[in-house]
Coordinates of C-alpha atoms and ligand atoms in Angstrom, one line a residue:
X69 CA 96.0 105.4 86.8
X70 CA 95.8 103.4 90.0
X71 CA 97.4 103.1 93.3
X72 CA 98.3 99.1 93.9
X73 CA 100.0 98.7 97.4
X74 CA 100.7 101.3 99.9
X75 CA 103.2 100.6 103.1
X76 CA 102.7 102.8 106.1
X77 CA 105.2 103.0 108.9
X78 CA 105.1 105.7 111.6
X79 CA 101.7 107.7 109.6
X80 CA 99.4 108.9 112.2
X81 CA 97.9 105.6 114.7
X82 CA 100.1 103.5 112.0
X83 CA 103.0 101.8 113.1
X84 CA 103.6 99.3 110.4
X85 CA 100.9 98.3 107.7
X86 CA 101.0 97.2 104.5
X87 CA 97.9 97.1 101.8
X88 CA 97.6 95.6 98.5
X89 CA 94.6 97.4 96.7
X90 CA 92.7 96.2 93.7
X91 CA 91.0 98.4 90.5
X92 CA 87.3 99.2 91.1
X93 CA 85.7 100.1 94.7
X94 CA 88.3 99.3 97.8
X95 CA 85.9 100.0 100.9
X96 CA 88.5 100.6 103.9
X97 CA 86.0 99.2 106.8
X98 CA 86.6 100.0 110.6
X99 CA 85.2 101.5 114.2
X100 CA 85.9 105.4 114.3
X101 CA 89.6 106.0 114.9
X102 CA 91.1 102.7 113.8
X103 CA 92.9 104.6 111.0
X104 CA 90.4 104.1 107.7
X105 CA 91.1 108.3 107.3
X106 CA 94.7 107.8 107.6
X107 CA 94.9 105.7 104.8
X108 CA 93.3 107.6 102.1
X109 CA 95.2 111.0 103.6
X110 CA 98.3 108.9 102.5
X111 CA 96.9 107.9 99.5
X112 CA 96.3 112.1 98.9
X113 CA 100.0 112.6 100.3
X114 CA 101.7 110.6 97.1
X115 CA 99.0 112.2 94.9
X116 CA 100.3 115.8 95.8
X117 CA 102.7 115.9 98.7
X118 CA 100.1 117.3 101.1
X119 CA 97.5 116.1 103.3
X120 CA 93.6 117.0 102.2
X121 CA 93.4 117.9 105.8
X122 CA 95.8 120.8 105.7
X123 CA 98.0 118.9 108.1
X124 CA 101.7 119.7 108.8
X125 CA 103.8 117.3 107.9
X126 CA 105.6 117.1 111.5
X127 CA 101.4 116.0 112.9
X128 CA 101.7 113.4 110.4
X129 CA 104.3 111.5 112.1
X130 CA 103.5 109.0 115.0
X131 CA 103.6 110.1 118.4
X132 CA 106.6 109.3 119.9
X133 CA 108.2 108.6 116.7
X134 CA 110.9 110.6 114.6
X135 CA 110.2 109.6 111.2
X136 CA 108.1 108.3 108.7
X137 CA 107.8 106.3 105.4
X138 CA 105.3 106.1 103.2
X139 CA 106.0 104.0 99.9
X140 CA 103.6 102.6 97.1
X141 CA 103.2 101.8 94.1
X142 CA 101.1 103.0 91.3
X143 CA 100.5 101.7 88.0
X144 CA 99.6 103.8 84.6
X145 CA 98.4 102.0 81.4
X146 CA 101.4 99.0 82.1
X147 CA 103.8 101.0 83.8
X148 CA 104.3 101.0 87.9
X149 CA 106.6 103.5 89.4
X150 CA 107.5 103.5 93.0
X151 CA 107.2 106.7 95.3
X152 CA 108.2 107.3 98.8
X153 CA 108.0 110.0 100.9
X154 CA 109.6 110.5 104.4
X155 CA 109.4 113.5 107.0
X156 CA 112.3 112.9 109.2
X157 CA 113.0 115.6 111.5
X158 CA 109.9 117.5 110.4
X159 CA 112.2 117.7 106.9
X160 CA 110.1 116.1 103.7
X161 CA 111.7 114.2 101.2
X162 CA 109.7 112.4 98.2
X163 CA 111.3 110.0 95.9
X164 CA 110.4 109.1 92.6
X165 CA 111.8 105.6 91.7
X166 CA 114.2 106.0 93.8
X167 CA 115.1 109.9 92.5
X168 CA 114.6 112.9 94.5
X169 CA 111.8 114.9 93.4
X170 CA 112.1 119.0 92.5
X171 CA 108.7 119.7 92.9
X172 CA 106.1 118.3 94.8
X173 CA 104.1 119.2 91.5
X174 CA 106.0 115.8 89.4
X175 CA 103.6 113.8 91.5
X176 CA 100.6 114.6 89.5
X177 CA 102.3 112.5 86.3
X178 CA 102.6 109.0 88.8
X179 CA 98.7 110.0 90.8
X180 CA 96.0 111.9 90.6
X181 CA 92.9 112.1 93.0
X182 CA 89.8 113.5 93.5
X183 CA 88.8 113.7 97.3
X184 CA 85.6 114.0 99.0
X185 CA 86.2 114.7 102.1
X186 CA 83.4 115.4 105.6
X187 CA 84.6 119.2 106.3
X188 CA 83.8 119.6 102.6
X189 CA 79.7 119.4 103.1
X190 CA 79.8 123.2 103.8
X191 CA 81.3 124.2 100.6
X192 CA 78.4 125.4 99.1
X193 CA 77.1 126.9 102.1
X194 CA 80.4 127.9 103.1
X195 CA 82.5 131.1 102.1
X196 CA 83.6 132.0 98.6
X197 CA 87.4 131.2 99.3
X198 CA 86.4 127.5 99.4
X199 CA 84.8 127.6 95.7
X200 CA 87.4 129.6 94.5
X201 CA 90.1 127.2 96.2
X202 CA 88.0 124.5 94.6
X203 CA 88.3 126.0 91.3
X204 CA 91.7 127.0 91.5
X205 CA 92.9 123.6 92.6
X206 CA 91.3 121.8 89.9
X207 CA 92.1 123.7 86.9
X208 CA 95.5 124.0 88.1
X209 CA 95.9 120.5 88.0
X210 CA 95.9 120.0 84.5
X211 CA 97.1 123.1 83.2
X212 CA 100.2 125.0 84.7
X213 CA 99.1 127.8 82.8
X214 CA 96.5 128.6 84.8
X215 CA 98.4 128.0 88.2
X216 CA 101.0 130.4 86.3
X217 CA 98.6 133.7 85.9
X218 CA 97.1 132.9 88.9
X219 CA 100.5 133.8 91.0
X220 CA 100.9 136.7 88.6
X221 CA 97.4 138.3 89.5
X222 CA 98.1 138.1 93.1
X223 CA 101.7 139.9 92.9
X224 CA 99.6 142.5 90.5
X225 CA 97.2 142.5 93.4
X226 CA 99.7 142.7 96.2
X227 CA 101.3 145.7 94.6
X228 CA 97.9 147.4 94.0
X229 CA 96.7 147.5 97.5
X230 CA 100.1 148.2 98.5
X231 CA 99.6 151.4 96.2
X232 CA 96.0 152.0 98.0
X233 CA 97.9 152.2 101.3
X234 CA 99.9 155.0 100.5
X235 CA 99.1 158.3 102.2
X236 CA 100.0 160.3 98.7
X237 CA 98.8 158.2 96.1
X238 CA 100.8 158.3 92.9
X239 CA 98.0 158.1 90.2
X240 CA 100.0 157.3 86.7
X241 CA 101.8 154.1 88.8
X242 CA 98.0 153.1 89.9
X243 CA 96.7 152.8 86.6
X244 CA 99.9 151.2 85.2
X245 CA 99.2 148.3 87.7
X246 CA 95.4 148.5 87.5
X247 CA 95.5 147.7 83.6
X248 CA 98.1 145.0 84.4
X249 CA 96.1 143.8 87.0
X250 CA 93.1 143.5 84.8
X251 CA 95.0 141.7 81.7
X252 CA 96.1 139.3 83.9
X253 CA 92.4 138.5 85.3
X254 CA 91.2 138.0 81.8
X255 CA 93.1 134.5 81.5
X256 CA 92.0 133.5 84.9
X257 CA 87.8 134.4 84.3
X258 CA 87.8 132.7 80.6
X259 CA 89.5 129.3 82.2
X260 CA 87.2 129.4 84.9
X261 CA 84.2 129.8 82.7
X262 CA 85.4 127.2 80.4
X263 CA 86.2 124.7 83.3
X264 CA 82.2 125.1 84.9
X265 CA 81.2 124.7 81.3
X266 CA 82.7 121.3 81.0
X267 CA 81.5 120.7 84.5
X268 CA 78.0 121.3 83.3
X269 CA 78.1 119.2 80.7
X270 CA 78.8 116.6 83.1
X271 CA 77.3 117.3 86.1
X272 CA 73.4 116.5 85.0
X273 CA 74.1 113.1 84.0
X274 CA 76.1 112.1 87.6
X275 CA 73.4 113.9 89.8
X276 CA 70.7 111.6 87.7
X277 CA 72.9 108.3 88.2
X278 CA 73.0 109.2 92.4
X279 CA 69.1 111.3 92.9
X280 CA 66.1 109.9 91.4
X281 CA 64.3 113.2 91.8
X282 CA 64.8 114.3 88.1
X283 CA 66.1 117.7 89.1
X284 CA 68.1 119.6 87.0
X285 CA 71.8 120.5 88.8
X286 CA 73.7 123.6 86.6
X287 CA 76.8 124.8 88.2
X288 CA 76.6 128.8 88.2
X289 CA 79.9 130.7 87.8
X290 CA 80.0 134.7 88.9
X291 CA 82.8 136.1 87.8
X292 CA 83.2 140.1 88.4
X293 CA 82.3 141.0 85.0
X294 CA 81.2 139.0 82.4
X295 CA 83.5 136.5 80.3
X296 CA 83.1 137.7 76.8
X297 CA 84.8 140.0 73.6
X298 CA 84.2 142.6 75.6
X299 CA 85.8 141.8 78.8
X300 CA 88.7 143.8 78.9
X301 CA 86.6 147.2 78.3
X302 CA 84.1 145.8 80.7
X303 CA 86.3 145.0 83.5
X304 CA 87.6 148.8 82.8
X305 CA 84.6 150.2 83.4
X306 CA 84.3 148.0 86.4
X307 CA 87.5 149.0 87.8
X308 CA 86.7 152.5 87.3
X309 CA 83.0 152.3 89.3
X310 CA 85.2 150.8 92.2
X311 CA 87.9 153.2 92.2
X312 CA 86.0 155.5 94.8
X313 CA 85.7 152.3 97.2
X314 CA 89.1 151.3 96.8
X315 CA 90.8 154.6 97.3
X316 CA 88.1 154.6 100.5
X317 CA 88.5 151.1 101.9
X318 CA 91.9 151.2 100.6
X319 CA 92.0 147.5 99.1
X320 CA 90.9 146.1 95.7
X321 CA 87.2 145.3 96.2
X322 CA 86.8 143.7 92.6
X323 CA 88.4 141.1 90.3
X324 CA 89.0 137.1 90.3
X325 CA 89.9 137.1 93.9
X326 CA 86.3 137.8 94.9
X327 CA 84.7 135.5 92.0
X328 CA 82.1 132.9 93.3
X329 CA 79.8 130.0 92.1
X330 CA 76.6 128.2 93.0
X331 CA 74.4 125.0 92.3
X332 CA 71.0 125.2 91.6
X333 CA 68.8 122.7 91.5
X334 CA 66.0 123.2 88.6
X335 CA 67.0 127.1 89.3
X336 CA 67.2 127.2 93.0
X337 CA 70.4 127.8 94.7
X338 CA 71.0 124.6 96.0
X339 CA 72.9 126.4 99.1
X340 CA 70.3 128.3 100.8
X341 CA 66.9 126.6 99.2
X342 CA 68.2 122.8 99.3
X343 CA 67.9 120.2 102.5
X344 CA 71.0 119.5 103.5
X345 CA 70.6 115.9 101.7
X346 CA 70.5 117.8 98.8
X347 CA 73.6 120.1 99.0
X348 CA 75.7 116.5 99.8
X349 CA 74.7 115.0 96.9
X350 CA 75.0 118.3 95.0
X351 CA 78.7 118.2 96.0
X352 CA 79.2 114.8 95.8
X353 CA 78.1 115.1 91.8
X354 CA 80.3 118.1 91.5
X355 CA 83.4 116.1 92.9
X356 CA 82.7 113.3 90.5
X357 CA 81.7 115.4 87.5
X358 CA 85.5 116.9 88.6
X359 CA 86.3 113.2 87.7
X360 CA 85.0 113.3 84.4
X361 CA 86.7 116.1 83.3
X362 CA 90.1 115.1 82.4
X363 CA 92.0 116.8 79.5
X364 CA 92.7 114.3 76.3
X365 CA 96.5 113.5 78.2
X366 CA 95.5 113.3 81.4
X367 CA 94.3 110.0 82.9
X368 CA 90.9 110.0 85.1
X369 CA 91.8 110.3 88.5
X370 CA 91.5 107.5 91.6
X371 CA 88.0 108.8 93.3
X372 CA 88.4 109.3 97.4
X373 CA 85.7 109.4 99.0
X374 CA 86.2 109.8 103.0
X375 CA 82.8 108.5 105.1
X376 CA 80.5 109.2 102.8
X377 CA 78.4 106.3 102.8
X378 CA 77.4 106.9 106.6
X379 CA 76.1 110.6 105.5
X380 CA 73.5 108.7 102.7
X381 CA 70.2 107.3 102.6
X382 CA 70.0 103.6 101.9
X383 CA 68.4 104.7 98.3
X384 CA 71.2 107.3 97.7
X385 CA 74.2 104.9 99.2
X386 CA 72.8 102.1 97.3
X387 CA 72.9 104.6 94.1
X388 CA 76.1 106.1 94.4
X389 CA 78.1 102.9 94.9
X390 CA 76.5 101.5 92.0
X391 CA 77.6 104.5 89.7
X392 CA 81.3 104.2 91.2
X393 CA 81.7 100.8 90.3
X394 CA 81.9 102.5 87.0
X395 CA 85.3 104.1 87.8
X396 CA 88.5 102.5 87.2
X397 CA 89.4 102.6 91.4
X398 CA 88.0 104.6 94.3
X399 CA 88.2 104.1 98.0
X400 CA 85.5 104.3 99.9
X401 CA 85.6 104.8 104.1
X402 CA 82.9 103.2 106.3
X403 CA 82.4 101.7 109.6
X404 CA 80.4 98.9 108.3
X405 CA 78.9 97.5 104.8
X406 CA 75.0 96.8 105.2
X407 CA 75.5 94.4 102.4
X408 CA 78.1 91.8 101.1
X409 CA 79.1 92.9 97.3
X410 CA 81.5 90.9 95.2
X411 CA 82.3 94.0 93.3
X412 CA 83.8 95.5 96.8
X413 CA 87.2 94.5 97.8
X414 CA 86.9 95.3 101.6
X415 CA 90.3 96.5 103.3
X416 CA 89.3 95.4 107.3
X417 CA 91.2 97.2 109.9
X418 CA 89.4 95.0 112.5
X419 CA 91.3 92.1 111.3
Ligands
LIG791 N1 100.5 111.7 114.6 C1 99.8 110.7 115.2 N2 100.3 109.8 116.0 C2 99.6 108.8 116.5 N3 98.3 108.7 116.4 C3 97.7 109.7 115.6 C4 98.4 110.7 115.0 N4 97.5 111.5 114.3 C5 96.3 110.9 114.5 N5 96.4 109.9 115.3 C6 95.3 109.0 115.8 O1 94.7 108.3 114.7 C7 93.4 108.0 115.0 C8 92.5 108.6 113.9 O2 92.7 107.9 112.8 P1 91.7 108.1 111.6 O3 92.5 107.6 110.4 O4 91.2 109.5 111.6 O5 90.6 107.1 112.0 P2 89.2 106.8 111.4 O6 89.1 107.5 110.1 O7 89.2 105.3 111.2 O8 88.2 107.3 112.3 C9 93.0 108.8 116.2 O9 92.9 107.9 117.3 C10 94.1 109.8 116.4 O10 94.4 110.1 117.7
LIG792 MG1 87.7 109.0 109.5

């Protein structure tokens, strides 16, 4: 799967530009604010629909302008299909070879990225909601399953606090709720485990390629009880223990919605024992380990990686683009290359 030319017109600082990428390492080279983030958040757009920024669609238009067009091509195994997406009068549309699109959801079968992006450095050190976002977003991705229960917990979880808000609480429609609210977190606990498990057994073998320093990364998942046989008599109990607190506080203190995870590095939490060289490149292998772990239908994603580079070492940048020449394409952001590499096709915004 591979993005091959991208035409920009009215996208951010973009009036008009048209780019021809190639398979392997496209390094998007330019001063700050000449556009190199714009590109890759447009590459994201046709992946998904949305911006990795959060951006509104109307922001994404150029000033002064009332529309815009974004149209590429992208090729998988021999087969290119064309998408185009326009926000005219702050209205999306996205086209599919020239067919209106249902769901922004279809553009997962035509691309598929993984982005890295510079906010994202605090998202070990950052709050839960970001793992759990991370986690959410990725699992969802390849299995509508999971995106499925996931909206079904939060309507059980809606209705439950709902219930804890009441002045006269009506017990027998609590525990109806509470038991479908904790059959419903079962599904979502057992793919998250399952998903950090195939992240593990990916994760050592990136962080080696990028870090010399032989230390052992292992991706630590907390979910509110643990995922075994025995959950569903476990997570119970748990509900039970928390009943006092939620009657109290008036809010469900317990379940998926407050699961978490953490790095360590040879044990250590890599969030609040690791140099902050150390939770980058922690991140940075957990992106790319996301990369590896494709189901047997899906096809490995393009690798975005948003000014990176300028972040790393001359060891660690030299490192990391050598391991991502091993990917079938990823962009890359920079204000300068030090060094001239064949195996780069440089996109120059200067020129
Ligand atoms: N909707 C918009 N219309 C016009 N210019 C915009 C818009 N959104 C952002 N910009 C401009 O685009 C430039 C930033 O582009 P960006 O892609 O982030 O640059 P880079 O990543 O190369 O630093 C900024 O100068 C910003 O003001
Ligand atoms: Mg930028």
């Amino acid at each position: 799967m591979l993005i091959d030319k991208l035409h920009l017109e009215n996208f951010r600082s973009h009036t008009m530009n048209d780019y021809v990428f190639s398979s392997g390492i496209n390094a998007i080279i330019g001063p700050n604010g000449s556009g190199k983030t714009s590109i890759v958040e447009a590459i994201s757009l046709i992946a998904s629909g949305h911006s990795f920024k959060g951006a509104e669609d109307k922001e994404l238009v150029r000033r002064g302008a009332n529309y815009l067009n974004i149209e590429a091509t992208t090729i998988k195994g021999k087969i290119a299909t064309k998408v185009k997406i326009n926000v005219v009068n702050g209205q999306k549309r996205v086209y599919i070879d020239g067919t209106a699109i249902k769901r922004l959801s279809e553009l997962i079968e035509v691309l598929n990225v993984v982005t890295f992006e510079p906010k994202e450095v605090g998202l070990l050190q950052g709050a839960p909601r970001l793992r759990r976002k991370f986690l959410d977003f990725a699992i969802s991705k390849s299995s509508p399953f999971y995106l499925a229960k996931l909206q079904e917990y939060d309507k059980l979880l809606s209705e439950r606090n709902k219930i804890l808000k009441e002045d006269e609480i009506d017990e027998t429609h609590l525990n109806i709720v509470t038991d479908l609210l904790i059959k419903a977190s079962q599904p979502i606990c057992e793919m998250r485990e399952k998903y950090v498990k195939a992240l593990n057994a990916c994760l050592g073998k990136v962080y080696s390629r990028i870090d010399s320093s032989k230390k052992n990364p292992k991706i630590v998942y907390e979910p509110f009880v643990k995922v075994s046989d025995a959950f569903l008599i476990e997570a119970k109990t748990a509900f039970k223990d928390a009943l006092t607190n939620d009657l109290a506080k008036k809010v469900t203190s317990i379940g998926p919605q407050k699961d978490d995870f953490l790095i360590t590095l040879n044990g250590e939490n890599v969030a609040t024992y690791g140099s902050q060289g150390e939770n980058r490149i922690a991140i940075i292998a957990l992106k790319l380990a996301s990369h590896q772990v494709v189901t047997s239908r899906e096809e490995k994603p393009v690798v975005i990686l948003d000014d990176v580079l300028s972040e790393l070492d001359d060891v660690h940048k030299d490192k990391l683009l050598t391991y991502l020449k091993t990917i079938d394409q990823v962009f890359i952001t920079a204000t300068h290359l030090k060094k001239k590499d064949d195996a780069v096709h440089i996109i120059d915004l200067t020129k």
